[in-house]
Every structure is written in structure tokens, then in C-alpha cells.
Amino acid sequence: MTIREALRLAAARLEQAGVPDADVDAAYLLASVLKEDTLAMRINGHRELAAPQRAAFDALCDRRAAREPLQYILGETEFMGLTFHVEPGVLIPRADTEILVEKALAWMKPGARVLDIGTGSGILAIAALKLGAASAEGVDIDPVAVRTAGENAALNGVADKLTVLVGDLSDKASGKYDIITANIVANAIMSLAPAVPGLMADNGVFIASGII
């Protein structure tokens, strides 16, 4: 079976399973198996797939047809031009994540210190560092998220500026912060809110988005 044939069959199968943009997802899945970018793969669409490649591709398509998020299957996602490792248990960036980053950028100033509560994969803290913050701390109750955030800091070249800690909301925070971000469940934001004023530097800002 050629690459082109495998993509056509996989796209039809994913579409039947109700997967949006089935042809795009099929291409990403096969490219991950072949360890090629999608353009190079399509250019060589006449190439025959080896049996192990077909088996691996079928297994990934099984997972996607079962509606497992594409980002979890690939193990990574792109956000604002940066690549992040993600895995089950770590939230995939959504539209409101980008809005939070844009709001943080509007308040960014040289030497800013950032606290990201419920850091997950570290996306908000790392984006803030790439946008000019001097240092950032990320806190999450899940050790898997903290490990993932540390990996992503290294992946994006800011490991020396980001400290990630296992903690519950603000209990590991210390000192004052110019920007505090939280993209967590709404109830957690309500629990966090009373502690925020004591953590904010003069003219600091708290930017939050609640997941209901």
C-alpha cells in the first residue's frame, strides 16, 4: 500500500468515525510514523509503506477514531509558534489560553516576574518568558504536569528562567509578582482570589480564565 492510498483510506475511516478534518489528522498521524513532515510525505505519496509502518499507522488511527485528541497521540502541540509536549492529564491549549497570553503581553514590562497557577504544560509561563518576562514560577498540584512543564521549558530554551513546583494553588508562591496567571477551573479561581492581592507587586495584574 502506498502513502497516498493509506491516507485516503484512513481519512475515510476517520471521517466515518466523526473526526473533524479527518484528512488533516490522517496526514499528521502518518507523518509521525514516518518521522517526516507532511509536505515531504505527500510529495512521496507513491512510496510503498512497510508492514510495520502500516501497523503503527493503523494503531494511531484506532486511537483517533476513538476520539482521543490528536495532540495526545502525537505527544505535542504547537502554540503561538512554540512546540510543547503534552500528554493525558495535561490540558491542551484552547482559544482562551491565547487570549490570556495576549493580555499578559499587554502588561509585560522589563524585568517582570510571573506566577502561573495551575501551570499544566507550562504554556503560559513559557510564553511569558519568550515575550520578555525576566523570570517565572509555575505551580501545579499534579507532579506529571510539573515534570511536563520542566521538559517544555528546556525544549523552548527557558529552563534557566522557569521554576516549576508541585503545590496547591498559591501555597508555594513567595514574594511579589508583576503578573499572575491562572487558567484553571472556576471554583479554584474563587478559592485562589483572596490570596492574590498579597502576592501582587505594585501595579501588578491578575489574569484568569475559569474552566466551568
mmCIF file of C-alpha atoms in Angstrom:
data_model
loop_
_atom_site.group_PDB
_atom_site.id
_atom_site.type_symbol
_atom_site.label_atom_id
_atom_site.label_comp_id
_atom_site.label_asym_id
_atom_site.label_seq_id
_atom_site.Cartn_x
_atom_site.Cartn_y
_atom_site.Cartn_z
ATOM 1 C CA MET A 1 0.000 0.000 0.000
ATOM 2 C CA THR A 2 1.315 3.442 -0.935
ATOM 3 C CA ILE A 3 1.344 6.526 1.257
ATOM 4 C CA ARG A 4 -1.365 8.080 -0.890
ATOM 5 C CA GLU A 5 -3.617 5.009 -0.621
ATOM 6 C CA ALA A 6 -3.091 4.729 3.129
ATOM 7 C CA LEU A 7 -4.006 8.385 3.642
ATOM 8 C CA ARG A 8 -7.152 8.065 1.553
ATOM 9 C CA LEU A 9 -8.377 5.004 3.453
ATOM 10 C CA ALA A 10 -7.511 6.470 6.844
ATOM 11 C CA ALA A 11 -9.234 9.767 6.089
ATOM 12 C CA ALA A 12 -12.402 7.922 5.058
ATOM 13 C CA ARG A 13 -12.299 5.836 8.213
ATOM 14 C CA LEU A 14 -11.781 8.847 10.500
ATOM 15 C CA GLU A 15 -14.495 10.806 8.728
ATOM 16 C CA GLN A 16 -16.905 7.911 9.254
ATOM 17 C CA ALA A 17 -16.000 7.997 12.951
ATOM 18 C CA GLY A 18 -16.997 11.662 13.043
ATOM 19 C CA VAL A 19 -13.482 13.110 13.351
ATOM 20 C CA PRO A 20 -13.334 16.725 12.086
ATOM 21 C CA ASP A 21 -10.688 17.467 9.440
ATOM 22 C CA ALA A 22 -10.123 13.750 9.026
ATOM 23 C CA ASP A 23 -7.719 14.125 6.102
ATOM 24 C CA VAL A 24 -5.531 16.558 8.046
ATOM 25 C CA ASP A 25 -5.412 14.308 11.100
ATOM 26 C CA ALA A 26 -4.588 11.275 8.969
ATOM 27 C CA ALA A 27 -1.662 13.145 7.433
ATOM 28 C CA TYR A 28 -0.285 14.173 10.830
ATOM 29 C CA LEU A 29 -0.584 10.627 12.143
ATOM 30 C CA LEU A 30 1.193 9.043 9.203
ATOM 31 C CA ALA A 31 3.883 11.726 9.205
ATOM 32 C CA SER A 32 4.576 10.922 12.856
ATOM 33 C CA VAL A 33 5.025 7.252 11.990
ATOM 34 C CA LEU A 34 7.351 8.059 9.084
ATOM 35 C CA LYS A 35 9.116 10.821 11.046
ATOM 36 C CA GLU A 36 8.703 13.197 8.120
ATOM 37 C CA ASP A 37 6.883 16.483 7.677
ATOM 38 C CA THR A 38 3.537 16.258 5.924
ATOM 39 C CA LEU A 39 4.712 18.069 2.794
ATOM 40 C CA ALA A 40 7.631 15.721 2.163
ATOM 41 C CA MET A 41 5.369 12.761 2.819
ATOM 42 C CA ARG A 42 2.746 13.894 0.315
ATOM 43 C CA ILE A 43 5.378 14.622 -2.323
ATOM 44 C CA ASN A 44 6.438 10.993 -1.997
ATOM 45 C CA GLY A 45 2.886 9.686 -1.971
ATOM 46 C CA HIS A 46 3.762 6.916 -4.415
ATOM 47 C CA ARG A 47 6.163 5.302 -1.920
ATOM 48 C CA GLU A 48 5.166 1.919 -0.524
ATOM 49 C CA LEU A 49 4.695 1.577 3.223
ATOM 50 C CA ALA A 50 6.443 -1.254 5.013
ATOM 51 C CA ALA A 51 4.273 -3.639 7.028
ATOM 52 C CA PRO A 52 5.455 -2.285 10.418
ATOM 53 C CA GLN A 53 4.681 1.268 9.248
ATOM 54 C CA ARG A 54 1.175 0.268 8.202
ATOM 55 C CA ALA A 55 0.584 -1.483 11.529
ATOM 56 C CA ALA A 56 1.787 1.532 13.501
ATOM 57 C CA PHE A 57 -0.371 3.882 11.417
ATOM 58 C CA ASP A 58 -3.437 1.673 11.894
ATOM 59 C CA ALA A 59 -2.891 1.702 15.656
ATOM 60 C CA LEU A 60 -2.752 5.502 15.734
ATOM 61 C CA CYS A 61 -5.874 5.729 13.598
ATOM 62 C CA ASP A 62 -7.651 3.404 16.044
ATOM 63 C CA ARG A 63 -6.896 5.852 18.839
ATOM 64 C CA ARG A 64 -8.035 8.869 16.837
ATOM 65 C CA ALA A 65 -11.208 7.103 15.676
ATOM 66 C CA ALA A 66 -11.950 6.523 19.371
ATOM 67 C CA ARG A 67 -11.757 10.346 19.651
ATOM 68 C CA GLU A 68 -8.520 10.541 21.608
ATOM 69 C CA PRO A 69 -7.201 14.077 20.982
ATOM 70 C CA LEU A 70 -4.678 14.289 18.177
ATOM 71 C CA GLN A 71 -2.252 16.231 20.382
ATOM 72 C CA TYR A 72 -2.119 13.419 22.943
ATOM 73 C CA ILE A 73 -1.490 10.842 20.228
ATOM 74 C CA LEU A 74 1.326 12.904 18.709
ATOM 75 C CA GLY A 75 2.635 13.855 22.151
ATOM 76 C CA GLU A 76 2.974 17.519 21.244
ATOM 77 C CA THR A 77 1.134 20.635 20.200
ATOM 78 C CA GLU A 78 2.058 24.000 18.735
ATOM 79 C CA PHE A 79 1.066 27.234 20.422
ATOM 80 C CA MET A 80 1.969 30.713 19.192
ATOM 81 C CA GLY A 81 4.883 29.326 17.196
ATOM 82 C CA LEU A 82 6.259 27.290 20.123
ATOM 83 C CA THR A 83 6.243 23.499 20.456
ATOM 84 C CA PHE A 84 5.004 21.896 23.674
ATOM 85 C CA HIS A 85 4.980 18.321 24.876
ATOM 86 C CA VAL A 86 1.511 17.255 26.089
ATOM 87 C CA GLU A 87 0.135 14.026 27.475
ATOM 88 C CA PRO A 88 -3.104 12.826 29.092
ATOM 89 C CA GLY A 89 -3.700 14.728 32.306
ATOM 90 C CA VAL A 90 -2.211 17.950 30.900
ATOM 91 C CA LEU A 91 -4.676 20.320 29.275
ATOM 92 C CA ILE A 92 -4.300 21.097 25.585
ATOM 93 C CA PRO A 93 -4.169 24.861 24.869
ATOM 94 C CA ARG A 94 -7.507 26.378 23.881
ATOM 95 C CA ALA A 95 -8.561 29.707 22.417
ATOM 96 C CA ASP A 96 -8.767 31.284 25.857
ATOM 97 C CA THR A 97 -5.140 30.304 26.501
ATOM 98 C CA GLU A 98 -4.048 32.548 23.653
ATOM 99 C CA ILE A 99 -6.243 35.358 24.988
ATOM 100 C CA LEU A 100 -4.519 35.076 28.373
ATOM 101 C CA VAL A 101 -1.102 35.351 26.721
ATOM 102 C CA GLU A 102 -2.212 38.407 24.749
ATOM 103 C CA LYS A 103 -3.461 40.040 27.963
ATOM 104 C CA ALA A 104 -0.193 39.229 29.722
ATOM 105 C CA LEU A 105 1.772 40.750 26.842
ATOM 106 C CA ALA A 106 -0.181 43.975 27.212
ATOM 107 C CA TRP A 107 1.008 44.209 30.836
ATOM 108 C CA MET A 108 4.550 42.954 30.245
ATOM 109 C CA LYS A 109 7.406 45.168 31.344
ATOM 110 C CA PRO A 110 11.196 44.700 31.510
ATOM 111 C CA GLY A 111 12.196 42.523 34.453
ATOM 112 C CA ALA A 112 8.669 41.233 35.054
ATOM 113 C CA ARG A 113 8.235 38.357 37.484
ATOM 114 C CA VAL A 114 5.413 35.967 36.574
ATOM 115 C CA LEU A 115 3.466 33.393 38.583
ATOM 116 C CA ASP A 116 1.388 30.835 36.681
ATOM 117 C CA ILE A 117 -1.001 28.900 38.908
ATOM 118 C CA GLY A 118 -2.180 25.555 37.588
ATOM 119 C CA THR A 119 0.659 25.702 35.076
ATOM 120 C CA GLY A 120 -0.092 22.376 33.375
ATOM 121 C CA SER A 121 2.335 22.017 30.477
ATOM 122 C CA GLY A 122 3.846 25.403 31.324
ATOM 123 C CA ILE A 123 2.472 27.131 28.258
ATOM 124 C CA LEU A 124 1.512 30.436 29.889
ATOM 125 C CA ALA A 125 4.707 30.785 31.913
ATOM 126 C CA ILE A 126 6.937 29.824 28.986
ATOM 127 C CA ALA A 127 5.110 32.138 26.589
ATOM 128 C CA ALA A 128 5.522 34.978 29.097
ATOM 129 C CA LEU A 129 9.256 34.311 29.258
ATOM 130 C CA LYS A 130 9.545 34.251 25.477
ATOM 131 C CA LEU A 131 7.663 37.571 25.394
ATOM 132 C CA GLY A 132 10.067 39.307 27.748
ATOM 133 C CA ALA A 133 9.479 38.293 31.371
ATOM 134 C CA ALA A 134 12.687 38.008 33.401
ATOM 135 C CA SER A 135 11.576 35.002 35.462
ATOM 136 C CA ALA A 136 8.535 32.840 36.058
ATOM 137 C CA GLU A 137 7.254 30.288 38.517
ATOM 138 C CA GLY A 138 4.723 27.623 37.644
ATOM 139 C CA VAL A 139 2.749 25.768 40.301
ATOM 140 C CA ASP A 140 0.577 22.704 39.754
ATOM 141 C CA ILE A 141 -0.896 20.102 42.060
ATOM 142 C CA ASP A 142 -0.073 17.317 39.569
ATOM 143 C CA PRO A 143 3.552 16.052 39.531
ATOM 144 C CA VAL A 144 3.103 14.895 35.919
ATOM 145 C CA ALA A 145 2.215 18.450 34.892
ATOM 146 C CA VAL A 146 5.219 19.846 36.761
ATOM 147 C CA ARG A 147 7.535 17.381 35.015
ATOM 148 C CA THR A 148 5.982 18.212 31.647
ATOM 149 C CA ALA A 149 6.352 21.962 32.249
ATOM 150 C CA GLY A 150 10.021 21.483 33.061
ATOM 151 C CA GLU A 151 10.544 19.489 29.871
ATOM 152 C CA ASN A 152 8.802 22.175 27.851
ATOM 153 C CA ALA A 153 10.927 24.912 29.415
ATOM 154 C CA ALA A 154 14.031 23.046 28.269
ATOM 155 C CA LEU A 155 12.504 22.406 24.845
ATOM 156 C CA ASN A 156 11.896 26.136 24.393
ATOM 157 C CA GLY A 157 15.189 27.358 25.829
ATOM 158 C CA VAL A 158 13.948 28.949 29.058
ATOM 159 C CA ALA A 159 14.747 26.271 31.641
ATOM 160 C CA ASP A 160 17.070 28.669 33.471
ATOM 161 C CA LYS A 161 14.265 31.202 33.935
ATOM 162 C CA LEU A 162 11.362 28.940 34.938
ATOM 163 C CA THR A 163 10.892 27.279 38.315
ATOM 164 C CA VAL A 164 8.131 24.669 38.486
ATOM 165 C CA LEU A 165 6.797 23.412 41.799
ATOM 166 C CA VAL A 166 4.245 20.879 42.989
ATOM 167 C CA GLY A 167 1.746 22.810 45.078
ATOM 168 C CA ASP A 168 -1.895 23.639 45.648
ATOM 169 C CA LEU A 169 -2.843 26.990 44.119
ATOM 170 C CA SER A 170 -0.643 29.697 45.682
ATOM 171 C CA ASP A 171 0.794 27.769 48.630
ATOM 172 C CA LYS A 172 4.279 27.595 47.098
ATOM 173 C CA ALA A 173 4.367 31.201 45.900
ATOM 174 C CA SER A 174 6.705 33.634 47.609
ATOM 175 C CA GLY A 175 7.393 37.330 47.249
ATOM 176 C CA LYS A 176 5.651 39.645 44.837
ATOM 177 C CA TYR A 177 4.744 39.129 41.186
ATOM 178 C CA ASP A 178 4.103 41.598 38.392
ATOM 179 C CA ILE A 179 1.804 39.209 36.519
ATOM 180 C CA ILE A 180 -0.187 36.306 37.964
ATOM 181 C CA THR A 181 -1.978 33.992 35.537
ATOM 182 C CA ALA A 182 -4.411 31.162 36.183
ATOM 183 C CA ASN A 183 -6.164 29.090 33.540
ATOM 184 C CA ILE A 184 -7.931 26.671 35.868
ATOM 185 C CA VAL A 185 -11.409 25.599 36.913
ATOM 186 C CA ALA A 186 -13.668 28.425 38.023
ATOM 187 C CA ASN A 187 -14.107 27.074 41.560
ATOM 188 C CA ALA A 188 -10.322 27.035 42.036
ATOM 189 C CA ILE A 189 -10.097 30.670 40.915
ATOM 190 C CA MET A 190 -12.670 31.580 43.547
ATOM 191 C CA SER A 191 -10.602 29.777 46.194
ATOM 192 C CA LEU A 192 -7.421 31.449 44.961
ATOM 193 C CA ALA A 193 -8.727 35.008 44.694
ATOM 194 C CA PRO A 194 -8.374 36.038 48.379
ATOM 195 C CA ALA A 195 -4.637 35.219 48.324
ATOM 196 C CA VAL A 196 -3.865 37.118 45.121
ATOM 197 C CA PRO A 197 -3.626 40.709 46.459
ATOM 198 C CA GLY A 198 -0.885 39.708 48.893
ATOM 199 C CA LEU A 199 1.193 38.277 46.036
ATOM 200 C CA MET A 200 0.928 41.193 43.621
ATOM 201 C CA ALA A 201 3.647 43.782 43.183
ATOM 202 C CA ASP A 202 2.707 47.449 42.883
ATOM 203 C CA ASN A 203 0.735 47.872 39.673
ATOM 204 C CA GLY A 204 0.649 44.112 39.283
ATOM 205 C CA VAL A 205 -2.137 42.324 37.398
ATOM 206 C CA PHE A 206 -4.068 39.071 37.881
ATOM 207 C CA ILE A 207 -5.231 37.472 34.617
ATOM 208 C CA ALA A 208 -7.512 34.444 34.940
ATOM 209 C CA SER A 209 -9.763 32.249 32.866
ATOM 210 C CA GLY A 210 -12.136 29.813 34.553
ATOM 211 C CA ILE A 211 -12.988 26.417 33.129
ATOM 212 C CA ILE A 212 -16.561 25.550 34.076
#
